[in-house]
mmCIF file of C-alpha atoms and ligand atoms in Angstrom:
data_model
loop_
_atom_site.group_PDB
_atom_site.id
_atom_site.type_symbol
_atom_site.label_atom_id
_atom_site.label_comp_id
_atom_site.label_asym_id
_atom_site.label_seq_id
_atom_site.Cartn_x
_atom_site.Cartn_y
_atom_site.Cartn_z
ATOM 1 C CA MET A 1 -166.225 7.345 4.686
ATOM 2 C CA GLN A 2 -163.116 6.145 6.495
ATOM 3 C CA LEU A 3 -160.033 8.178 5.562
ATOM 4 C CA GLU A 4 -158.151 5.126 4.304
ATOM 5 C CA ARG A 5 -160.972 4.186 1.913
ATOM 6 C CA LEU A 6 -161.445 7.778 0.891
ATOM 7 C CA ILE A 7 -157.776 8.313 -0.031
ATOM 8 C CA HIS A 8 -157.730 4.946 -1.801
ATOM 9 C CA SER A 9 -160.768 5.949 -3.923
ATOM 10 C CA GLN A 10 -158.828 9.014 -5.093
ATOM 11 C CA GLY A 11 -155.980 6.962 -6.580
ATOM 12 C CA PHE A 12 -153.289 7.190 -3.902
ATOM 13 C CA GLY A 13 -152.429 3.488 -4.003
ATOM 14 C CA SER A 14 -153.664 0.248 -2.503
ATOM 15 C CA ARG A 15 -155.597 0.259 0.775
ATOM 16 C CA LYS A 16 -152.394 -0.782 2.543
ATOM 17 C CA GLU A 17 -150.346 1.982 0.898
ATOM 18 C CA CYS A 18 -153.001 4.555 1.819
ATOM 19 C CA ARG A 19 -153.040 3.303 5.420
ATOM 20 C CA GLU A 20 -149.271 3.728 5.544
ATOM 21 C CA LEU A 21 -149.453 7.251 4.082
ATOM 22 C CA ILE A 22 -151.941 8.192 6.801
ATOM 23 C CA ARG A 23 -149.992 6.534 9.611
ATOM 24 C CA ALA A 24 -146.816 8.254 8.420
ATOM 25 C CA GLY A 25 -148.545 11.616 8.988
ATOM 26 C CA LEU A 26 -148.523 12.569 5.315
ATOM 27 C CA VAL A 27 -152.267 13.219 5.079
ATOM 28 C CA THR A 28 -153.786 16.430 6.401
ATOM 29 C CA VAL A 29 -157.394 17.561 6.612
ATOM 30 C CA ASN A 30 -158.039 21.283 7.160
ATOM 31 C CA GLY A 31 -154.311 21.700 7.724
ATOM 32 C CA GLU A 32 -154.226 19.143 10.576
ATOM 33 C CA ILE A 33 -152.471 15.789 10.317
ATOM 34 C CA VAL A 34 -154.936 12.900 10.640
ATOM 35 C CA ASP A 35 -153.022 9.720 11.413
ATOM 36 C CA ASN A 36 -155.987 7.476 12.156
ATOM 37 C CA PRO A 37 -156.872 5.607 8.930
ATOM 38 C CA ARG A 38 -160.313 4.745 10.340
ATOM 39 C CA GLU A 39 -161.422 8.296 11.085
ATOM 40 C CA ASP A 40 -164.687 9.053 9.287
ATOM 41 C CA PHE A 41 -165.275 12.042 7.030
ATOM 42 C CA SER A 42 -168.118 13.160 4.840
ATOM 43 C CA THR A 43 -167.033 13.256 1.195
ATOM 44 C CA ALA A 44 -169.072 16.422 0.494
ATOM 45 C CA ASN A 45 -166.652 19.272 -0.276
ATOM 46 C CA PHE A 46 -163.927 17.219 1.373
ATOM 47 C CA ARG A 47 -160.487 18.749 0.949
ATOM 48 C CA PHE A 48 -157.294 17.086 2.001
ATOM 49 C CA ALA A 49 -153.566 17.168 1.280
ATOM 50 C CA VAL A 50 -151.147 14.337 0.677
ATOM 51 C CA ASP A 51 -147.495 15.170 1.065
ATOM 52 C CA ASP A 52 -148.433 18.883 1.078
ATOM 53 C CA GLU A 53 -150.339 18.685 -2.201
ATOM 54 C CA GLU A 54 -153.979 19.774 -1.957
ATOM 55 C CA TRP A 55 -156.832 17.689 -3.382
ATOM 56 C CA GLU A 56 -160.599 17.781 -3.367
ATOM 57 C CA PHE A 57 -162.617 14.559 -3.174
ATOM 58 C CA ARG A 58 -164.221 13.750 -6.515
ATOM 59 C CA ASP A 59 -166.461 10.768 -6.925
ATOM 60 C CA LYS A 60 -165.532 10.558 -10.627
ATOM 61 C CA ALA A 61 -162.774 12.256 -12.589
ATOM 62 C CA TYR A 62 -163.627 14.350 -15.678
ATOM 63 C CA LEU A 63 -160.610 16.068 -17.175
ATOM 64 C CA MET A 64 -159.315 17.835 -20.235
ATOM 65 C CA LEU A 65 -155.750 17.914 -21.546
ATOM 66 C CA HIS A 66 -154.157 20.193 -24.103
ATOM 67 C CA LYS A 67 -152.266 17.405 -25.803
ATOM 68 C CA PRO A 68 -148.773 18.355 -26.939
ATOM 69 C CA PRO A 69 -147.087 16.703 -29.933
ATOM 70 C CA GLY A 70 -144.837 13.704 -29.353
ATOM 71 C CA PHE A 71 -147.047 11.796 -26.881
ATOM 72 C CA GLU A 72 -148.900 8.538 -27.493
ATOM 73 C CA CYS A 73 -152.442 7.967 -26.230
ATOM 74 C CA SER A 74 -151.562 4.650 -24.662
ATOM 75 C CA HIS A 75 -150.587 3.180 -21.302
ATOM 76 C CA ALA A 76 -148.017 1.066 -23.159
ATOM 77 C CA PRO A 77 -146.524 3.462 -25.718
ATOM 78 C CA GLN A 78 -144.155 2.185 -28.375
ATOM 79 C CA PHE A 79 -142.151 5.141 -29.667
ATOM 80 C CA HIS A 80 -143.036 8.227 -27.624
ATOM 81 C CA PRO A 81 -143.858 8.935 -23.995
ATOM 82 C CA SER A 82 -147.383 8.188 -22.813
ATOM 83 C CA ILE A 83 -149.861 11.052 -22.358
ATOM 84 C CA TYR A 84 -150.498 9.583 -18.897
ATOM 85 C CA THR A 85 -147.053 10.842 -17.850
ATOM 86 C CA LEU A 86 -148.578 14.347 -18.051
ATOM 87 C CA PHE A 87 -150.916 13.633 -15.105
ATOM 88 C CA PRO A 88 -150.100 13.368 -11.391
ATOM 89 C CA TYR A 89 -149.922 9.803 -10.106
ATOM 90 C CA PRO A 90 -153.258 9.685 -8.227
ATOM 91 C CA LEU A 91 -155.136 10.391 -11.471
ATOM 92 C CA VAL A 92 -153.293 7.580 -13.227
ATOM 93 C CA GLY A 93 -153.892 5.503 -10.069
ATOM 94 C CA ARG A 94 -157.643 5.928 -10.437
ATOM 95 C CA GLU A 95 -157.301 4.651 -13.990
ATOM 96 C CA ILE A 96 -158.412 7.595 -16.072
ATOM 97 C CA GLN A 97 -158.748 6.768 -19.773
ATOM 98 C CA SER A 98 -158.653 9.064 -22.768
ATOM 99 C CA ILE A 99 -161.913 9.452 -24.627
ATOM 100 C CA GLY A 100 -160.813 8.428 -28.069
ATOM 101 C CA ARG A 101 -157.238 8.920 -29.178
ATOM 102 C CA LEU A 102 -155.185 11.490 -31.027
ATOM 103 C CA ASP A 103 -152.110 10.597 -33.089
ATOM 104 C CA GLN A 104 -148.772 11.251 -31.436
ATOM 105 C CA ASP A 105 -148.200 14.304 -33.654
ATOM 106 C CA THR A 106 -151.734 15.717 -33.225
ATOM 107 C CA THR A 107 -152.247 18.462 -30.643
ATOM 108 C CA GLY A 108 -155.325 19.848 -28.928
ATOM 109 C CA LEU A 109 -158.331 18.930 -26.843
ATOM 110 C CA LEU A 110 -158.479 15.456 -25.337
ATOM 111 C CA LEU A 111 -160.900 14.398 -22.587
ATOM 112 C CA PHE A 112 -160.286 11.834 -19.852
ATOM 113 C CA SER A 113 -162.399 10.115 -17.241
ATOM 114 C CA ASP A 114 -162.618 7.130 -14.932
ATOM 115 C CA ASP A 115 -166.412 6.991 -15.359
ATOM 116 C CA GLY A 116 -167.035 3.975 -17.601
ATOM 117 C CA GLN A 117 -170.470 5.160 -18.692
ATOM 118 C CA PHE A 118 -169.182 8.619 -19.622
ATOM 119 C CA ILE A 119 -166.250 7.112 -21.539
ATOM 120 C CA HIS A 120 -168.592 4.789 -23.409
ATOM 121 C CA VAL A 121 -171.077 7.511 -24.372
ATOM 122 C CA TRP A 122 -168.446 10.000 -25.507
ATOM 123 C CA SER A 123 -166.229 7.562 -27.388
ATOM 124 C CA SER A 124 -168.849 5.467 -29.156
ATOM 125 C CA GLY A 125 -169.707 6.604 -32.675
ATOM 126 C CA LYS A 126 -173.429 6.375 -31.857
ATOM 127 C CA LYS A 127 -173.818 9.917 -30.607
ATOM 128 C CA GLN A 128 -172.264 11.404 -33.789
ATOM 129 C CA ILE A 129 -170.356 13.919 -31.713
ATOM 130 C CA PRO A 130 -168.797 16.633 -33.859
ATOM 131 C CA LYS A 131 -165.069 17.167 -33.442
ATOM 132 C CA VAL A 132 -163.388 20.132 -35.046
ATOM 133 C CA TYR A 133 -159.835 19.872 -36.371
ATOM 134 C CA GLU A 134 -157.628 22.712 -37.537
ATOM 135 C CA VAL A 135 -155.757 21.222 -40.470
ATOM 136 C CA THR A 136 -152.558 22.548 -42.042
ATOM 137 C CA THR A 137 -152.149 21.156 -45.536
ATOM 138 C CA LYS A 138 -149.048 20.578 -47.657
ATOM 139 C CA HIS A 139 -150.597 21.871 -50.875
ATOM 140 C CA PRO A 140 -152.781 24.961 -51.279
ATOM 141 C CA ILE A 141 -156.441 24.385 -50.533
ATOM 142 C CA THR A 142 -158.793 24.512 -53.497
ATOM 143 C CA GLU A 143 -162.558 24.838 -53.818
ATOM 144 C CA SER A 144 -162.613 21.323 -55.178
ATOM 145 C CA LEU A 145 -160.822 19.940 -52.068
ATOM 146 C CA LEU A 146 -163.468 21.520 -49.813
ATOM 147 C CA LYS A 147 -166.278 20.202 -51.985
ATOM 148 C CA THR A 148 -164.785 16.704 -52.079
ATOM 149 C CA LEU A 149 -164.428 16.588 -48.297
ATOM 150 C CA LEU A 150 -168.027 17.745 -47.840
ATOM 151 C CA ASP A 151 -169.452 15.421 -50.510
ATOM 152 C CA GLY A 152 -167.558 12.447 -49.091
ATOM 153 C CA VAL A 153 -164.320 10.655 -49.974
ATOM 154 C CA GLU A 154 -163.575 6.996 -50.425
ATOM 155 C CA LEU A 155 -160.685 6.138 -48.108
ATOM 156 C CA ASN A 156 -157.664 4.856 -50.073
ATOM 157 C CA ASP A 157 -157.070 1.941 -47.719
ATOM 158 C CA GLU A 158 -160.752 1.076 -47.176
ATOM 159 C CA PRO A 159 -162.342 0.778 -50.605
ATOM 160 C CA GLY A 160 -166.082 1.288 -50.491
ATOM 161 C CA VAL A 161 -165.943 3.327 -47.272
ATOM 162 C CA ILE A 162 -167.127 6.877 -47.912
ATOM 163 C CA VAL A 163 -166.665 9.500 -45.229
ATOM 164 C CA ALA A 164 -167.891 13.085 -45.434
ATOM 165 C CA ALA A 165 -166.999 16.096 -43.320
ATOM 166 C CA SER A 166 -170.024 17.691 -41.682
ATOM 167 C CA ALA A 167 -168.405 21.118 -42.078
ATOM 168 C CA CYS A 168 -165.312 22.360 -43.854
ATOM 169 C CA GLU A 169 -164.133 25.972 -43.941
ATOM 170 C CA GLN A 170 -160.981 27.420 -45.403
ATOM 171 C CA GLY A 171 -159.010 29.720 -43.094
ATOM 172 C CA SER A 172 -155.996 30.546 -45.279
ATOM 173 C CA GLU A 173 -154.079 29.093 -48.223
ATOM 174 C CA HIS A 174 -152.951 26.056 -46.209
ATOM 175 C CA GLN A 175 -155.417 26.059 -43.311
ATOM 176 C CA LEU A 176 -158.841 24.547 -43.013
ATOM 177 C CA SER A 177 -161.242 23.794 -40.236
ATOM 178 C CA LEU A 178 -162.804 20.356 -40.636
ATOM 179 C CA THR A 179 -165.665 18.896 -38.599
ATOM 180 C CA ILE A 180 -166.153 15.131 -38.477
ATOM 181 C CA THR A 181 -168.471 12.977 -36.421
ATOM 182 C CA GLU A 182 -166.720 9.631 -36.823
ATOM 183 C CA GLY A 183 -163.779 8.422 -34.812
ATOM 184 C CA LYS A 184 -161.826 6.181 -37.165
ATOM 185 C CA TYR A 185 -158.089 5.749 -36.893
ATOM 186 C CA HIS A 186 -156.114 8.579 -38.649
ATOM 187 C CA LEU A 187 -159.424 9.691 -40.168
ATOM 188 C CA VAL A 188 -158.601 13.325 -40.961
ATOM 189 C CA LYS A 189 -155.239 12.414 -42.495
ATOM 190 C CA ARG A 190 -156.856 9.655 -44.548
ATOM 191 C CA MET A 191 -159.721 11.888 -45.733
ATOM 192 C CA VAL A 192 -157.389 14.701 -46.782
ATOM 193 C CA ALA A 193 -155.068 12.197 -48.532
ATOM 194 C CA ALA A 194 -158.033 10.640 -50.354
ATOM 195 C CA ALA A 195 -159.057 14.127 -51.475
ATOM 196 C CA GLY A 196 -155.603 14.669 -53.023
ATOM 197 C CA ASN A 197 -153.793 16.781 -50.426
ATOM 198 C CA ARG A 198 -151.734 15.964 -47.319
ATOM 199 C CA VAL A 199 -151.964 16.882 -43.623
ATOM 200 C CA GLU A 200 -148.845 18.640 -42.366
ATOM 201 C CA ALA A 201 -150.181 19.494 -38.894
ATOM 202 C CA LEU A 202 -153.353 18.680 -37.010
ATOM 203 C CA HIS A 203 -154.908 20.321 -33.974
ATOM 204 C CA ARG A 204 -158.269 19.485 -32.360
ATOM 205 C CA SER A 205 -160.045 22.611 -31.192
ATOM 206 C CA HIS A 206 -163.491 21.285 -30.163
ATOM 207 C CA VAL A 207 -165.201 18.152 -28.917
ATOM 208 C CA GLY A 208 -168.986 18.507 -29.000
ATOM 209 C CA GLY A 209 -169.666 22.112 -27.990
ATOM 210 C CA LEU A 210 -166.545 22.342 -25.842
ATOM 211 C CA ARG A 211 -163.664 24.431 -27.128
ATOM 212 C CA LEU A 212 -160.084 24.010 -25.941
ATOM 213 C CA PRO A 213 -159.648 26.969 -23.558
ATOM 214 C CA ALA A 214 -157.135 29.532 -24.806
ATOM 215 C CA ASP A 215 -155.521 29.681 -21.356
ATOM 216 C CA LEU A 216 -154.794 25.944 -21.122
ATOM 217 C CA ALA A 217 -151.170 25.647 -22.236
ATOM 218 C CA GLU A 218 -149.888 22.687 -24.237
ATOM 219 C CA GLY A 219 -149.155 19.765 -21.917
ATOM 220 C CA LYS A 220 -151.458 21.067 -19.168
ATOM 221 C CA TRP A 221 -154.636 19.414 -17.850
ATOM 222 C CA ARG A 222 -157.534 20.563 -15.702
ATOM 223 C CA TRP A 223 -160.742 19.249 -14.188
ATOM 224 C CA LEU A 224 -163.857 19.805 -16.301
ATOM 225 C CA SER A 225 -166.067 22.368 -14.565
ATOM 226 C CA ASP A 226 -169.864 22.109 -14.520
ATOM 227 C CA GLU A 227 -169.862 24.803 -17.198
ATOM 228 C CA ASP A 228 -167.453 22.739 -19.361
ATOM 229 C CA LEU A 229 -169.837 19.769 -19.103
ATOM 230 C CA VAL A 230 -172.718 21.987 -20.200
ATOM 231 C CA GLN A 231 -170.624 23.259 -23.118
ATOM 232 C CA LEU A 232 -169.621 19.719 -24.070
ATOM 233 C CA ASN A 233 -173.287 18.835 -24.537
ATOM 234 C CA ALA A 234 -174.215 22.172 -26.089
ATOM 235 C CA TRP A 235 -173.877 21.033 -29.727
ATOM 236 C CA GLN A 236 -177.017 18.909 -29.356
ATOM 237 C CA ALA A 237 -179.211 21.921 -28.739
HETATM 238 N N1 LIG B 301 -157.606 12.216 -37.443
HETATM 239 C C1 LIG B 301 -156.298 11.954 -37.628
HETATM 240 O O1 LIG B 301 -155.871 11.687 -38.735
HETATM 241 N N2 LIG B 301 -155.486 12.015 -36.566
HETATM 242 C C2 LIG B 301 -155.898 12.339 -35.325
HETATM 243 O O2 LIG B 301 -155.092 12.397 -34.389
HETATM 244 C C3 LIG B 301 -157.283 12.607 -35.140
HETATM 245 C C4 LIG B 301 -158.108 12.542 -36.217
#
């Protein structure tokens, strides 16, 4: 693939902008400046640097973020900065999208991709993907709260809509681990409210079989490895 097209496919701007980056000597391959935008390279294991930052060619982007509090899952946020400000510009340039959304005050595991099919499969409710939330409650947790969440609650603002947790385990007086397979707006907060308690803090620890890695600090992102993708699908087994 010609270098100009290759750099463009990785989110570094329009074809013209990528051509200019190359002509300006800002793109290196194997440590050597390549200033011919038409030079051909194989994309297999192709590594390059733009403005001294190293990149590897990836046909599609699959990423995870440890979402910090105070960020909105939107390209046009209203009250808080966008989560997309946490990514380098080429990733935003290749139009990664979050797979589902977390509230601005929710923390934890959030996946991103620019692969439309992947986004569709992992964000549609069809697959019934389990997501695990660590919930801190305002009032002490009771046996009856756990039972209500497992049996199903009628959402206060959606009469007739019953939603049940697929798992619910108490960790401490104010902590529970709740697994849901639906992706409705504010669902955990609405379920806990309908069951007579209140969410004080919310953290997503798992999507499918993938757990938020302990070494991924809040606000940091990384590419999903092949092993992560296996883990993601592992809940189906
Ligand atoms: N449920 C909520 O209430 N908020 C989230 O951010 C995710 C699930």
